[in-house]
Amino acid sequence: MKKLKFSIVALFFAMAIPLQAQTADEIIANYFENTGGMDNWKNMTGMKMTAKVNQQGMEIPLEIYQLKDGRQMTVITFQGKEIKQGVFDGETLWSHNFMTMKAEKSDAEQTANFKLNTNDFPDSFMDYKEKGYTVELMGKETIDGAETYKIKLVKEPIMVDGNQEEDISFYFFDTENFVPIAVQSEIKSGPAKGQTSETTMSDYQEVDGMYFPFSMTQGVKDGQSQPITISAIELNPTVDDSSFSFPEEVGEEKK
């Protein structure tokens, strides 16, 4: 009898890991199905989001572009000036300096880490196994009064100050609609190093048969955050290739 009990317990623990992984996959599958279907997600070639960010009482217009080939950029309109941030043309990552308004290239480490994340368009969970990512269901947790499934996503390691570190995020999927309503991850560098960044998503709306959040906040968990209100989302937009190019100085062009 003791051997039988031991065998049952051993069998239970042996089955626990694959059952848990299968449950995580079911949650992810429901998410893609409920937001438009996997075919629509895989056929997406790009996205343009028109939004406003609320910063210290001021509403600042911005446009966010993400393309399937990895090119990305955020265009901010401030005091009549167009400021580009996080522009990636496939090889070079650059942004306008807010003080000098000159374009500046990011260092090799930032560029390499950013390039890794371009694999995630249009969604980190799409074909995650082929990317070498892993997921794990951590149980349930209440976020802003809503019951959620907490899923741990581990992506390719990133470099931080010359050292390789794990890239881990926690996604919180609403248990009723199977859509993510929050994402948390550890801040690896800068003044907030060691704290937890948090992005929340809500107000999911339909766009060409697919569903996306139109209200977001970005900031530090249990700290300050910036509300972002999306007014429009355009799928598969046409974008001029030159928009992503690093603007060379006139003096450099003559050399």
Tab-separated table of N, CA and C in Angstrom, residues 111-226:
chain	number	residue	atom	x	y	z
A	111	THR	N	21.418	49.008	-28.629
A	111	THR	CA	20.968	48.628	-29.965
A	111	THR	C	20.750	47.125	-30.066
A	112	ALA	N	21.688	46.342	-29.521
A	112	ALA	CA	21.578	44.882	-29.566
A	112	ALA	C	20.352	44.398	-28.802
A	113	ASN	N	20.106	44.976	-27.632
A	113	ASN	CA	18.932	44.591	-26.840
A	113	ASN	C	17.641	44.970	-27.555
A	114	PHE	N	17.616	46.150	-28.170
A	114	PHE	CA	16.429	46.599	-28.887
A	114	PHE	C	16.155	45.680	-30.077
A	115	LYS	N	17.229	45.279	-30.760
A	115	LYS	CA	17.078	44.408	-31.930
A	115	LYS	C	16.475	43.066	-31.538
A	116	LEU	N	16.823	42.560	-30.359
A	116	LEU	CA	16.241	41.305	-29.878
A	116	LEU	C	14.730	41.430	-29.761
A	117	ASN	N	14.267	42.583	-29.271
A	117	ASN	CA	12.832	42.765	-29.047
A	117	ASN	C	12.032	42.929	-30.331
A	118	THR	N	12.715	43.198	-31.448
A	118	THR	CA	11.973	43.322	-32.706
A	118	THR	C	11.411	41.974	-33.150
A	119	ASN	N	11.901	40.883	-32.548
A	119	ASN	CA	11.346	39.552	-32.852
A	119	ASN	C	9.914	39.417	-32.345
A	120	ASP	N	9.488	40.343	-31.500
A	120	ASP	CA	8.210	40.202	-30.813
A	120	ASP	C	7.020	40.772	-31.584
A	121	PHE	N	7.245	41.373	-32.740
A	121	PHE	CA	6.092	41.872	-33.498
A	121	PHE	C	5.343	40.702	-34.126
A	122	PRO	N	4.005	40.707	-34.052
A	122	PRO	CA	3.170	41.707	-33.390
A	122	PRO	C	2.887	41.416	-31.927
A	123	ASP	N	3.415	40.289	-31.413
A	123	ASP	CA	3.137	39.926	-30.028
A	123	ASP	C	4.215	38.984	-29.525
A	124	SER	N	4.652	39.188	-28.293
A	124	SER	CA	5.727	38.368	-27.717
A	124	SER	C	5.380	36.891	-27.654
A	125	PHE	N	4.081	36.572	-27.482
A	125	PHE	CA	3.673	35.186	-27.299
A	125	PHE	C	3.490	34.432	-28.619
A	126	MET	N	3.499	35.135	-29.730
A	126	MET	CA	3.324	34.456	-31.010
A	126	MET	C	4.572	33.642	-31.354
A	127	ASP	N	4.370	32.340	-31.595
A	127	ASP	CA	5.475	31.432	-31.935
A	127	ASP	C	6.606	31.525	-30.908
A	128	TYR	N	6.243	31.655	-29.640
A	128	TYR	CA	7.262	31.869	-28.612
A	128	TYR	C	8.253	30.713	-28.504
A	129	LYS	N	7.803	29.497	-28.757
A	129	LYS	CA	8.711	28.361	-28.659
A	129	LYS	C	9.788	28.411	-29.735
A	130	GLU	N	9.390	28.813	-30.958
A	130	GLU	CA	10.346	28.924	-32.049
A	130	GLU	C	11.401	29.994	-31.765
A	131	LYS	N	11.047	30.989	-30.976
A	131	LYS	CA	11.984	32.055	-30.613
A	131	LYS	C	12.924	31.632	-29.483
A	132	GLY	N	12.632	30.486	-28.879
A	132	GLY	CA	13.440	30.044	-27.748
A	132	GLY	C	12.950	30.583	-26.418
A	133	TYR	N	11.728	31.161	-26.389
A	133	TYR	CA	11.152	31.673	-25.151
A	133	TYR	C	10.485	30.533	-24.371
A	134	THR	N	10.240	30.767	-23.091
A	134	THR	CA	9.487	29.823	-22.277
A	134	THR	C	8.378	30.578	-21.533
A	135	VAL	N	7.282	29.883	-21.253
A	135	VAL	CA	6.194	30.465	-20.472
A	135	VAL	C	5.871	29.535	-19.314
A	136	GLU	N	5.368	30.123	-18.244
A	136	GLU	CA	4.989	29.334	-17.066
A	136	GLU	C	3.808	29.999	-16.380
A	137	LEU	N	2.777	29.211	-16.110
A	137	LEU	CA	1.629	29.718	-15.375
A	137	LEU	C	1.962	29.755	-13.889
A	138	MET	N	1.891	30.948	-13.303
A	138	MET	CA	2.281	31.120	-11.906
A	138	MET	C	1.099	31.076	-10.947
A	139	GLY	N	-0.122	30.926	-11.489
A	139	GLY	CA	-1.314	30.922	-10.653
A	139	GLY	C	-2.197	32.106	-10.967
A	140	LYS	N	-3.023	32.479	-10.009
A	140	LYS	CA	-3.936	33.609	-10.196
A	140	LYS	C	-3.546	34.754	-9.270
A	141	GLU	N	-3.858	35.983	-9.718
A	141	GLU	CA	-3.567	37.164	-8.920
A	141	GLU	C	-4.585	38.249	-9.260
A	142	THR	N	-4.946	39.033	-8.274
A	142	THR	CA	-5.906	40.109	-8.496
A	142	THR	C	-5.171	41.395	-8.844
A	143	ILE	N	-5.532	41.991	-9.990
A	143	ILE	CA	-4.946	43.244	-10.443
A	143	ILE	C	-6.067	44.263	-10.615
A	144	ASP	N	-6.001	45.350	-9.859
A	144	ASP	CA	-7.017	46.410	-9.932
A	144	ASP	C	-8.436	45.843	-9.820
A	145	GLY	N	-8.605	44.882	-8.925
A	145	GLY	CA	-9.923	44.311	-8.675
A	145	GLY	C	-10.340	43.205	-9.619
A	146	ALA	N	-9.501	42.912	-10.622
A	146	ALA	CA	-9.837	41.871	-11.602
A	146	ALA	C	-9.000	40.621	-11.351
A	147	GLU	N	-9.637	39.456	-11.438
A	147	GLU	CA	-8.918	38.195	-11.278
A	147	GLU	C	-8.167	37.896	-12.565
A	148	THR	N	-6.894	37.548	-12.435
A	148	THR	CA	-6.069	37.311	-13.618
A	148	THR	C	-5.256	36.022	-13.489
A	149	TYR	N	-4.856	35.499	-14.656
A	149	TYR	CA	-3.854	34.446	-14.720
A	149	TYR	C	-2.494	35.120	-14.861
A	150	LYS	N	-1.561	34.752	-14.004
A	150	LYS	CA	-0.220	35.329	-14.047
A	150	LYS	C	0.699	34.385	-14.825
A	151	ILE	N	1.223	34.868	-15.944
A	151	ILE	CA	2.099	34.050	-16.783
A	151	ILE	C	3.488	34.675	-16.851
A	152	LYS	N	4.480	33.869	-16.554
A	152	LYS	CA	5.883	34.298	-16.605
A	152	LYS	C	6.429	34.028	-17.998
A	153	LEU	N	6.982	35.052	-18.630
A	153	LEU	CA	7.579	34.925	-19.958
A	153	LEU	C	9.076	35.177	-19.844
A	154	VAL	N	9.873	34.206	-20.273
A	154	VAL	CA	11.334	34.338	-20.260
A	154	VAL	C	11.817	34.376	-21.705
A	155	LYS	N	12.444	35.487	-22.071
A	155	LYS	CA	12.923	35.662	-23.440
A	155	LYS	C	14.439	35.476	-23.494
A	156	GLU	N	15.041	35.812	-24.621
A	156	GLU	CA	16.487	35.692	-24.754
A	156	GLU	C	17.174	36.637	-23.769
A	157	PRO	N	18.324	36.237	-23.234
A	157	PRO	CA	19.048	37.111	-22.293
A	157	PRO	C	19.446	38.430	-22.955
A	158	ILE	N	19.518	39.478	-22.145
A	158	ILE	CA	19.961	40.782	-22.624
A	158	ILE	C	21.278	41.146	-21.933
A	159	MET	N	21.944	42.171	-22.441
A	159	MET	CA	23.179	42.641	-21.829
A	159	MET	C	22.894	43.909	-21.038
A	160	VAL	N	23.382	43.948	-19.803
A	160	VAL	CA	23.225	45.116	-18.936
A	160	VAL	C	24.587	45.470	-18.365
A	161	ASP	N	25.116	46.615	-18.784
A	161	ASP	CA	26.439	47.058	-18.343
A	161	ASP	C	27.496	45.986	-18.580
A	162	GLY	N	27.390	45.330	-19.729
A	162	GLY	CA	28.386	44.339	-20.113
A	162	GLY	C	28.156	42.948	-19.558
A	163	ASN	N	27.126	42.774	-18.758
A	163	ASN	CA	26.817	41.469	-18.172
A	163	ASN	C	25.512	40.917	-18.727
A	164	GLN	N	25.479	39.611	-18.949
A	164	GLN	CA	24.277	38.970	-19.463
A	164	GLN	C	23.282	38.739	-18.329
A	165	GLU	N	22.025	39.154	-18.561
A	165	GLU	CA	20.987	38.976	-17.552
A	165	GLU	C	19.717	38.424	-18.193
A	166	GLU	N	18.922	37.734	-17.385
A	166	GLU	CA	17.661	37.180	-17.879
A	166	GLU	C	16.679	38.295	-18.214
A	167	ASP	N	15.885	38.061	-19.238
A	167	ASP	CA	14.837	39.008	-19.623
A	167	ASP	C	13.490	38.367	-19.276
A	168	ILE	N	12.946	38.741	-18.121
A	168	ILE	CA	11.726	38.117	-17.590
A	168	ILE	C	10.625	39.155	-17.441
A	169	SER	N	9.434	38.799	-17.901
A	169	SER	CA	8.262	39.646	-17.722
A	169	SER	C	7.120	38.800	-17.188
A	170	PHE	N	6.211	39.437	-16.476
A	170	PHE	CA	5.021	38.765	-15.957
A	170	PHE	C	3.784	39.422	-16.571
A	171	TYR	N	2.990	38.609	-17.250
A	171	TYR	CA	1.772	39.079	-17.898
A	171	TYR	C	0.561	38.622	-17.091
A	172	PHE	N	-0.419	39.504	-16.967
A	172	PHE	CA	-1.617	39.206	-16.195
A	172	PHE	C	-2.816	39.218	-17.145
A	173	PHE	N	-3.358	38.018	-17.416
A	173	PHE	CA	-4.468	37.849	-18.345
A	173	PHE	C	-5.794	37.797	-17.590
A	174	ASP	N	-6.729	38.637	-17.973
A	174	ASP	CA	-8.069	38.626	-17.391
A	174	ASP	C	-8.683	37.236	-17.542
A	175	THR	N	-9.225	36.677	-16.462
A	175	THR	CA	-9.737	35.309	-16.503
A	175	THR	C	-11.036	35.174	-17.289
A	176	GLU	N	-11.728	36.284	-17.555
A	176	GLU	CA	-12.977	36.220	-18.303
A	176	GLU	C	-12.761	36.331	-19.807
A	177	ASN	N	-11.918	37.269	-20.211
A	177	ASN	CA	-11.739	37.532	-21.642
A	177	ASN	C	-10.398	37.055	-22.190
A	178	PHE	N	-9.500	36.620	-21.301
A	178	PHE	CA	-8.191	36.110	-21.707
A	178	PHE	C	-7.373	37.156	-22.465
A	179	VAL	N	-7.458	38.418	-22.036
A	179	VAL	CA	-6.625	39.467	-22.614
A	179	VAL	C	-5.715	40.014	-21.514
A	180	PRO	N	-4.486	40.409	-21.850
A	180	PRO	CA	-3.585	40.947	-20.827
A	180	PRO	C	-4.034	42.329	-20.379
A	181	ILE	N	-4.062	42.544	-19.067
A	181	ILE	CA	-4.436	43.854	-18.538
A	181	ILE	C	-3.269	44.501	-17.786
A	182	ALA	N	-2.147	43.777	-17.646
A	182	ALA	CA	-0.963	44.352	-17.013
A	182	ALA	C	0.274	43.540	-17.374
A	183	VAL	N	1.410	44.235	-17.414
A	183	VAL	CA	2.706	43.589	-17.633
A	183	VAL	C	3.686	44.194	-16.638
A	184	GLN	N	4.450	43.350	-15.968
A	184	GLN	CA	5.436	43.818	-14.997
A	184	GLN	C	6.798	43.201	-15.289
A	185	SER	N	7.854	43.990	-15.063
A	185	SER	CA	9.215	43.477	-15.225
A	185	SER	C	10.175	44.319	-14.390
A	186	GLU	N	11.315	43.745	-14.069
A	186	GLU	CA	12.300	44.458	-13.259
A	186	GLU	C	13.053	45.468	-14.117
A	187	ILE	N	13.254	46.665	-13.570
A	187	ILE	CA	14.040	47.698	-14.250
A	187	ILE	C	15.513	47.393	-14.018
A	188	LYS	N	16.268	47.247	-15.104
A	188	LYS	CA	17.640	46.753	-15.016
A	188	LYS	C	18.698	47.844	-14.855
A	189	SER	N	18.374	49.085	-15.219
A	189	SER	CA	19.384	50.140	-15.145
A	189	SER	C	18.714	51.485	-14.926
A	190	GLY	N	19.529	52.511	-14.678
A	190	GLY	CA	19.009	53.854	-14.475
A	190	GLY	C	18.631	54.131	-13.031
A	191	PRO	N	18.067	55.311	-12.763
A	191	PRO	CA	17.725	55.710	-11.388
A	191	PRO	C	16.737	54.766	-10.711
A	192	ALA	N	15.859	54.115	-11.499
A	192	ALA	CA	14.838	53.231	-10.914
A	192	ALA	C	15.284	51.763	-10.904
A	193	LYS	N	16.562	51.516	-11.094
A	193	LYS	CA	17.074	50.141	-11.132
A	193	LYS	C	16.638	49.352	-9.899
A	194	GLY	N	16.142	48.132	-10.142
A	194	GLY	CA	15.696	47.272	-9.049
A	194	GLY	C	14.213	47.376	-8.761
A	195	GLN	N	13.576	48.446	-9.238
A	195	GLN	CA	12.138	48.583	-9.061
A	195	GLN	C	11.403	47.832	-10.174
A	196	THR	N	10.095	47.778	-10.068
A	196	THR	CA	9.280	47.036	-11.035
A	196	THR	C	8.532	47.989	-11.951
A	197	SER	N	8.780	47.874	-13.247
A	197	SER	CA	8.008	48.661	-14.198
A	197	SER	C	6.663	47.982	-14.404
A	198	GLU	N	5.635	48.780	-14.645
A	198	GLU	CA	4.300	48.227	-14.846
A	198	GLU	C	3.584	48.975	-15.962
A	199	THR	N	3.043	48.213	-16.889
A	199	THR	CA	2.190	48.753	-17.944
A	199	THR	C	0.816	48.131	-17.786
A	200	THR	N	-0.224	48.961	-17.753
A	200	THR	CA	-1.584	48.438	-17.663
A	200	THR	C	-2.312	48.724	-18.975
A	201	MET	N	-3.245	47.850	-19.335
A	201	MET	CA	-3.999	47.984	-20.579
A	201	MET	C	-5.487	47.788	-20.290
A	202	SER	N	-6.312	48.596	-20.943
A	202	SER	CA	-7.764	48.471	-20.779
A	202	SER	C	-8.462	49.051	-22.002
A	203	ASP	N	-9.798	49.076	-21.953
A	203	ASP	CA	-10.618	49.631	-23.034
A	203	ASP	C	-10.276	48.983	-24.383
A	204	TYR	N	-10.387	47.667	-24.454
A	204	TYR	CA	-10.128	46.954	-25.705
A	204	TYR	C	-11.224	47.284	-26.718
A	205	GLN	N	-10.786	47.660	-27.929
A	205	GLN	CA	-11.727	48.004	-28.989
A	205	GLN	C	-11.374	47.262	-30.275
A	206	GLU	N	-12.372	47.152	-31.146
A	206	GLU	CA	-12.204	46.403	-32.399
A	206	GLU	C	-11.610	47.284	-33.497
A	207	VAL	N	-10.627	46.741	-34.196
A	207	VAL	CA	-10.006	47.405	-35.345
A	207	VAL	C	-9.843	46.366	-36.452
A	208	ASP	N	-10.615	46.496	-37.505
A	208	ASP	CA	-10.528	45.571	-38.645
A	208	ASP	C	-10.612	44.105	-38.204
A	209	GLY	N	-11.533	43.820	-37.291
A	209	GLY	CA	-11.734	42.450	-36.849
A	209	GLY	C	-10.796	41.991	-35.745
A	210	MET	N	-9.904	42.877	-35.273
A	210	MET	CA	-8.987	42.537	-34.194
A	210	MET	C	-9.223	43.479	-33.020
A	211	TYR	N	-8.746	43.076	-31.835
A	211	TYR	CA	-9.001	43.871	-30.633
A	211	TYR	C	-7.690	44.288	-29.960
A	212	PHE	N	-7.634	45.596	-29.633
A	212	PHE	CA	-6.444	46.173	-29.016
A	212	PHE	C	-6.854	47.093	-27.876
A	213	PRO	N	-5.978	47.264	-26.862
A	213	PRO	CA	-6.286	48.203	-25.782
A	213	PRO	C	-6.129	49.638	-26.271
A	214	PHE	N	-7.092	50.502	-25.929
A	214	PHE	CA	-7.034	51.907	-26.314
A	214	PHE	C	-6.697	52.814	-25.131
A	215	SER	N	-6.502	52.221	-23.963
A	215	SER	CA	-6.098	52.986	-22.788
A	215	SER	C	-4.970	52.236	-22.084
A	216	MET	N	-3.881	52.954	-21.778
A	216	MET	CA	-2.720	52.329	-21.157
A	216	MET	C	-2.110	53.278	-20.127
A	217	THR	N	-1.353	52.713	-19.213
A	217	THR	CA	-0.513	53.516	-18.321
A	217	THR	C	0.861	52.862	-18.284
A	218	GLN	N	1.897	53.678	-18.179
A	218	GLN	CA	3.257	53.175	-18.073
A	218	GLN	C	3.958	53.867	-16.926
A	219	GLY	N	4.621	53.097	-16.082
A	219	GLY	CA	5.321	53.702	-14.961
A	219	GLY	C	5.924	52.659	-14.049
A	220	VAL	N	6.072	53.025	-12.790
A	220	VAL	CA	6.644	52.142	-11.774
A	220	VAL	C	5.513	51.601	-10.906
A	221	LYS	N	5.552	50.316	-10.623
A	221	LYS	CA	4.510	49.704	-9.799
A	221	LYS	C	4.402	50.414	-8.455
A	222	ASP	N	3.167	50.740	-8.068
A	222	ASP	CA	2.875	51.448	-6.825
A	222	ASP	C	3.516	52.832	-6.783
A	223	GLY	N	3.873	53.368	-7.965
A	223	GLY	CA	4.468	54.700	-8.039
A	223	GLY	C	3.800	55.522	-9.124
A	224	GLN	N	4.523	56.490	-9.635
A	224	GLN	CA	3.982	57.362	-10.668
A	224	GLN	C	3.860	56.629	-11.998
A	225	SER	N	2.834	57.005	-12.765
A	225	SER	CA	2.639	56.413	-14.082
A	225	SER	C	2.067	57.460	-15.026
A	226	GLN	N	2.262	57.234	-16.315
A	226	GLN	CA	1.767	58.157	-17.336
A	226	GLN	C	0.615	57.513	-18.091
